[in-house]
Amino acid sequence: MAKKEIAASANNNKKLRTKELIYAGAFGALYIVLMLVIVLGTSMIPILYLLAPITVGLVCGTVYMLCVLKVRKFGAALILGVLFAICACSNAWFSFVGALAAALLAELVIKLGKYRSKKMYLLSFVVFNLNMACPYMMLSFARDSFLKRSVEYYGQEYADGIEKIAPTWIFFPILGFALIGGILGALLANTLIKSTLKKQG
Amino acid sequence: MYISVYGEDRSALVRFDSRTKFVIFISSLAVSANSFNATAHEIYCVVLCVMLFLCGKKWNAVKMSLLLGTAVYVRTCMEMQATGSTVVVTIISFILTIFLYCFPILMSLLIITQTTRINQFLSAFQAMHIPTRIVIPIAVMFRFIPTVGEEWTGVRKAMAFRGMSLEPSVIIRHPVKTVEYILIPLLFSCISIMEELAAAALARGMDSDNARTSYETVHLRAYDYITMILFIAAGIWFFATGMVTGGAA
């Protein structure tokens, strides 16, 4: 019944309505809170801090999937991406743009599936999760200023620590982590949603 | 820390407009990202605590400033001493750094979520003729962050009642199970709240294209303008000095 309703509203009106805007905003809050909890909880160990794209992708995949499956129109992933970018990627303009680009690409992937194909929805999260790599862009592209800032603000030890665990090419492994996190998150979301829907009947 | 779902400003000393609070939030994002001057950063954090105090959450403001003071004190002590095992020092300074880095964002989120009602937020932005498609997601996000926290406590209590603990060792041993046990109840309780929220919004005619009226009268007063100008100036100053340092390197 719910599915029929969604399908009908998607046919009638391509634009997002208030209800869907509320869903998108609320899922955005969920996504951001979960992300902050995970990142702050794991960042005590520097290695886990760099692995955050995997852990966040694993957990937030389900949130993302429920959001786009509930709205099924252009804009859900984009709003989620914008809210994410505002809260997490404001450290440099290129991370902000990168996060927005990831969200737009995810929208495109969903559009390729014509807002119906489940595989495309799952694939879109893999693309969407690339935005987790964007806050780390500082480490590669603005490395000098980042390190200098760390020395002035956080002290030499911290900067040395960062320099040790994060070489210049660190961005590419992180991009890879984001991809892996996206795949794992999509798979987990698939099984979780399937099993809970079955339980609910 | 108890976060009330609905922000209230009855005990506020100065009633700031929600737009001012939003400017503070944006400015804090810029400061967090570009701060490299420790003293200026600390002054900014103290100003945020004062703002929270003025907005009426006096006890929280005192608590947060005590936390801030402790963090700065410990960090200064560690810098002055420069002894102790490197591993411990690195880990502690990493935690402190993350805390201080997030402090402005956390404080401005507290200011928005604890002392602004969602209808104030909506009517303030509607007065600026910003389309509802932009305002609603942002307003709902700020409204929903405390709700997620509340639901999270509820889920944790329910899990404890059933004898499932959420200790780190358990999370490490069964990561997927833990995710399932926390995430699914959290998600579904949040979804039911979203549906109620959407129904309430529909019942109040948010879907119509007509201009909404509101009980709230929103005015920008002189102190709003002064605060906004100060915070924008602070944000730009942090941004500019950050750029200069980056350019020189």
PDB file of C-alpha atoms in Angstrom, chain A residues 66-176:
ATOM      1  CA  LEU A  66      15.987   4.322   3.871  1.00  0.00           C
ATOM      2  CA  CYS A  67      16.026   8.010   3.009  1.00  0.00           C
ATOM      3  CA  VAL A  68      16.244   7.594  -0.773  1.00  0.00           C
ATOM      4  CA  LEU A  69      13.830   4.655  -0.769  1.00  0.00           C
ATOM      5  CA  LYS A  70      11.300   6.692   1.185  1.00  0.00           C
ATOM      6  CA  VAL A  71      11.466   9.733  -1.056  1.00  0.00           C
ATOM      7  CA  ARG A  72      12.196   8.260  -4.521  1.00  0.00           C
ATOM      8  CA  LYS A  73      12.522  11.606  -6.267  1.00  0.00           C
ATOM      9  CA  PHE A  74      15.304  13.833  -7.401  1.00  0.00           C
ATOM     10  CA  GLY A  75      16.745  15.709  -4.454  1.00  0.00           C
ATOM     11  CA  ALA A  76      16.799  13.327  -1.491  1.00  0.00           C
ATOM     12  CA  ALA A  77      20.443  12.341  -1.869  1.00  0.00           C
ATOM     13  CA  LEU A  78      21.343  15.895  -2.818  1.00  0.00           C
ATOM     14  CA  ILE A  79      19.796  17.385   0.345  1.00  0.00           C
ATOM     15  CA  LEU A  80      21.546  14.745   2.436  1.00  0.00           C
ATOM     16  CA  GLY A  81      24.796  15.613   0.674  1.00  0.00           C
ATOM     17  CA  VAL A  82      24.382  19.343   1.197  1.00  0.00           C
ATOM     18  CA  LEU A  83      23.630  18.928   4.899  1.00  0.00           C
ATOM     19  CA  PHE A  84      26.643  16.632   5.197  1.00  0.00           C
ATOM     20  CA  ALA A  85      28.846  19.129   3.363  1.00  0.00           C
ATOM     21  CA  ILE A  86      27.720  22.022   5.566  1.00  0.00           C
ATOM     22  CA  CYS A  87      28.522  20.115   8.736  1.00  0.00           C
ATOM     23  CA  ALA A  88      31.611  18.124   7.810  1.00  0.00           C
ATOM     24  CA  CYS A  89      33.380  19.623   4.803  1.00  0.00           C
ATOM     25  CA  SER A  90      33.564  23.302   5.580  1.00  0.00           C
ATOM     26  CA  ASN A  91      37.297  23.141   6.207  1.00  0.00           C
ATOM     27  CA  ALA A  92      38.164  23.932   2.609  1.00  0.00           C
ATOM     28  CA  TRP A  93      36.188  24.938  -0.442  1.00  0.00           C
ATOM     29  CA  PHE A  94      37.452  22.018  -2.507  1.00  0.00           C
ATOM     30  CA  SER A  95      36.227  19.459   0.043  1.00  0.00           C
ATOM     31  CA  PHE A  96      32.856  21.193  -0.008  1.00  0.00           C
ATOM     32  CA  VAL A  97      32.684  21.033  -3.798  1.00  0.00           C
ATOM     33  CA  GLY A  98      33.879  17.418  -3.738  1.00  0.00           C
ATOM     34  CA  ALA A  99      31.142  16.390  -1.330  1.00  0.00           C
ATOM     35  CA  LEU A 100      28.514  18.139  -3.444  1.00  0.00           C
ATOM     36  CA  ALA A 101      29.856  16.443  -6.569  1.00  0.00           C
ATOM     37  CA  ALA A 102      29.601  13.037  -4.886  1.00  0.00           C
ATOM     38  CA  ALA A 103      25.976  13.718  -3.943  1.00  0.00           C
ATOM     39  CA  LEU A 104      25.147  14.882  -7.485  1.00  0.00           C
ATOM     40  CA  LEU A 105      26.762  11.776  -8.971  1.00  0.00           C
ATOM     41  CA  ALA A 106      24.718   9.630  -6.603  1.00  0.00           C
ATOM     42  CA  GLU A 107      21.588  11.414  -7.840  1.00  0.00           C
ATOM     43  CA  LEU A 108      22.630  10.672 -11.420  1.00  0.00           C
ATOM     44  CA  VAL A 109      23.112   6.996 -10.631  1.00  0.00           C
ATOM     45  CA  ILE A 110      19.646   6.838  -9.101  1.00  0.00           C
ATOM     46  CA  LYS A 111      18.248   8.627 -12.145  1.00  0.00           C
ATOM     47  CA  LEU A 112      19.860   6.048 -14.409  1.00  0.00           C
ATOM     48  CA  GLY A 113      17.813   3.453 -12.525  1.00  0.00           C
ATOM     49  CA  LYS A 114      14.727   5.625 -13.150  1.00  0.00           C
ATOM     50  CA  TYR A 115      14.043   5.804  -9.371  1.00  0.00           C
ATOM     51  CA  ARG A 116      12.986   2.143  -9.493  1.00  0.00           C
ATOM     52  CA  SER A 117      16.021  -0.086  -9.788  1.00  0.00           C
ATOM     53  CA  LYS A 118      17.180  -1.401  -6.447  1.00  0.00           C
ATOM     54  CA  LYS A 119      20.664  -2.162  -7.749  1.00  0.00           C
ATOM     55  CA  MET A 120      21.080   1.418  -8.833  1.00  0.00           C
ATOM     56  CA  TYR A 121      20.017   2.597  -5.388  1.00  0.00           C
ATOM     57  CA  LEU A 122      22.632   0.358  -3.819  1.00  0.00           C
ATOM     58  CA  LEU A 123      25.249   1.518  -6.314  1.00  0.00           C
ATOM     59  CA  SER A 124      24.397   5.137  -5.612  1.00  0.00           C
ATOM     60  CA  PHE A 125      25.436   4.745  -1.996  1.00  0.00           C
ATOM     61  CA  VAL A 126      28.886   3.594  -3.118  1.00  0.00           C
ATOM     62  CA  VAL A 127      29.177   6.879  -5.017  1.00  0.00           C
ATOM     63  CA  PHE A 128      27.607   8.888  -2.215  1.00  0.00           C
ATOM     64  CA  ASN A 129      30.033   7.541   0.359  1.00  0.00           C
ATOM     65  CA  LEU A 130      32.912   9.093  -1.592  1.00  0.00           C
ATOM     66  CA  ASN A 131      31.989  12.302   0.227  1.00  0.00           C
ATOM     67  CA  MET A 132      33.497  10.771   3.364  1.00  0.00           C
ATOM     68  CA  ALA A 133      36.877  11.119   1.675  1.00  0.00           C
ATOM     69  CA  CYS A 134      36.396  14.827   1.087  1.00  0.00           C
ATOM     70  CA  PRO A 135      37.213  16.103   4.592  1.00  0.00           C
ATOM     71  CA  TYR A 136      40.577  14.396   4.198  1.00  0.00           C
ATOM     72  CA  MET A 137      41.435  16.301   1.017  1.00  0.00           C
ATOM     73  CA  MET A 138      43.270  18.835   3.185  1.00  0.00           C
ATOM     74  CA  LEU A 139      45.899  16.221   3.935  1.00  0.00           C
ATOM     75  CA  SER A 140      46.923  15.995   0.303  1.00  0.00           C
ATOM     76  CA  PHE A 141      46.010  19.136  -1.568  1.00  0.00           C
ATOM     77  CA  ALA A 142      46.629  21.812   1.030  1.00  0.00           C
ATOM     78  CA  ARG A 143      49.213  19.837   2.934  1.00  0.00           C
ATOM     79  CA  ASP A 144      51.723  22.571   3.625  1.00  0.00           C
ATOM     80  CA  SER A 145      49.247  25.052   4.986  1.00  0.00           C
ATOM     81  CA  PHE A 146      47.514  22.286   6.921  1.00  0.00           C
ATOM     82  CA  LEU A 147      50.755  21.170   8.564  1.00  0.00           C
ATOM     83  CA  LYS A 148      51.856  24.708   9.276  1.00  0.00           C
ATOM     84  CA  ARG A 149      48.488  25.439  10.836  1.00  0.00           C
ATOM     85  CA  SER A 150      48.727  22.283  12.941  1.00  0.00           C
ATOM     86  CA  VAL A 151      52.154  23.314  14.227  1.00  0.00           C
ATOM     87  CA  GLU A 152      50.949  26.784  15.180  1.00  0.00           C
ATOM     88  CA  TYR A 153      47.682  25.715  16.657  1.00  0.00           C
ATOM     89  CA  TYR A 154      48.107  22.199  17.974  1.00  0.00           C
ATOM     90  CA  GLY A 155      51.851  22.001  18.563  1.00  0.00           C
ATOM     91  CA  GLN A 156      54.766  20.293  16.873  1.00  0.00           C
ATOM     92  CA  GLU A 157      54.027  16.836  18.275  1.00  0.00           C
ATOM     93  CA  TYR A 158      50.610  16.645  16.740  1.00  0.00           C
ATOM     94  CA  ALA A 159      51.891  17.804  13.361  1.00  0.00           C
ATOM     95  CA  ASP A 160      54.684  15.229  13.487  1.00  0.00           C
ATOM     96  CA  GLY A 161      52.157  12.552  14.357  1.00  0.00           C
ATOM     97  CA  ILE A 162      49.974  13.527  11.418  1.00  0.00           C
ATOM     98  CA  GLU A 163      52.968  13.663   9.114  1.00  0.00           C
ATOM     99  CA  LYS A 164      54.027  10.203  10.218  1.00  0.00           C
ATOM    100  CA  ILE A 165      50.691   8.442   9.779  1.00  0.00           C
ATOM    101  CA  ALA A 166      49.538  10.401   6.750  1.00  0.00           C
ATOM    102  CA  PRO A 167      51.945  10.635   3.810  1.00  0.00           C
ATOM    103  CA  THR A 168      51.040  12.781   0.813  1.00  0.00           C
ATOM    104  CA  TRP A 169      49.462   9.948  -1.142  1.00  0.00           C
ATOM    105  CA  ILE A 170      47.147   9.152   1.770  1.00  0.00           C
ATOM    106  CA  PHE A 171      44.192  10.595  -0.103  1.00  0.00           C
ATOM    107  CA  PHE A 172      44.085   7.708  -2.572  1.00  0.00           C
ATOM    108  CA  PRO A 173      43.908   4.940   0.036  1.00  0.00           C
ATOM    109  CA  ILE A 174      41.229   7.005   1.797  1.00  0.00           C
ATOM    110  CA  LEU A 175      39.303   7.213  -1.456  1.00  0.00           C
ATOM    111  CA  GLY A 176      39.626   3.438  -1.636  1.00  0.00           C
TER     112      GLY A 176
END
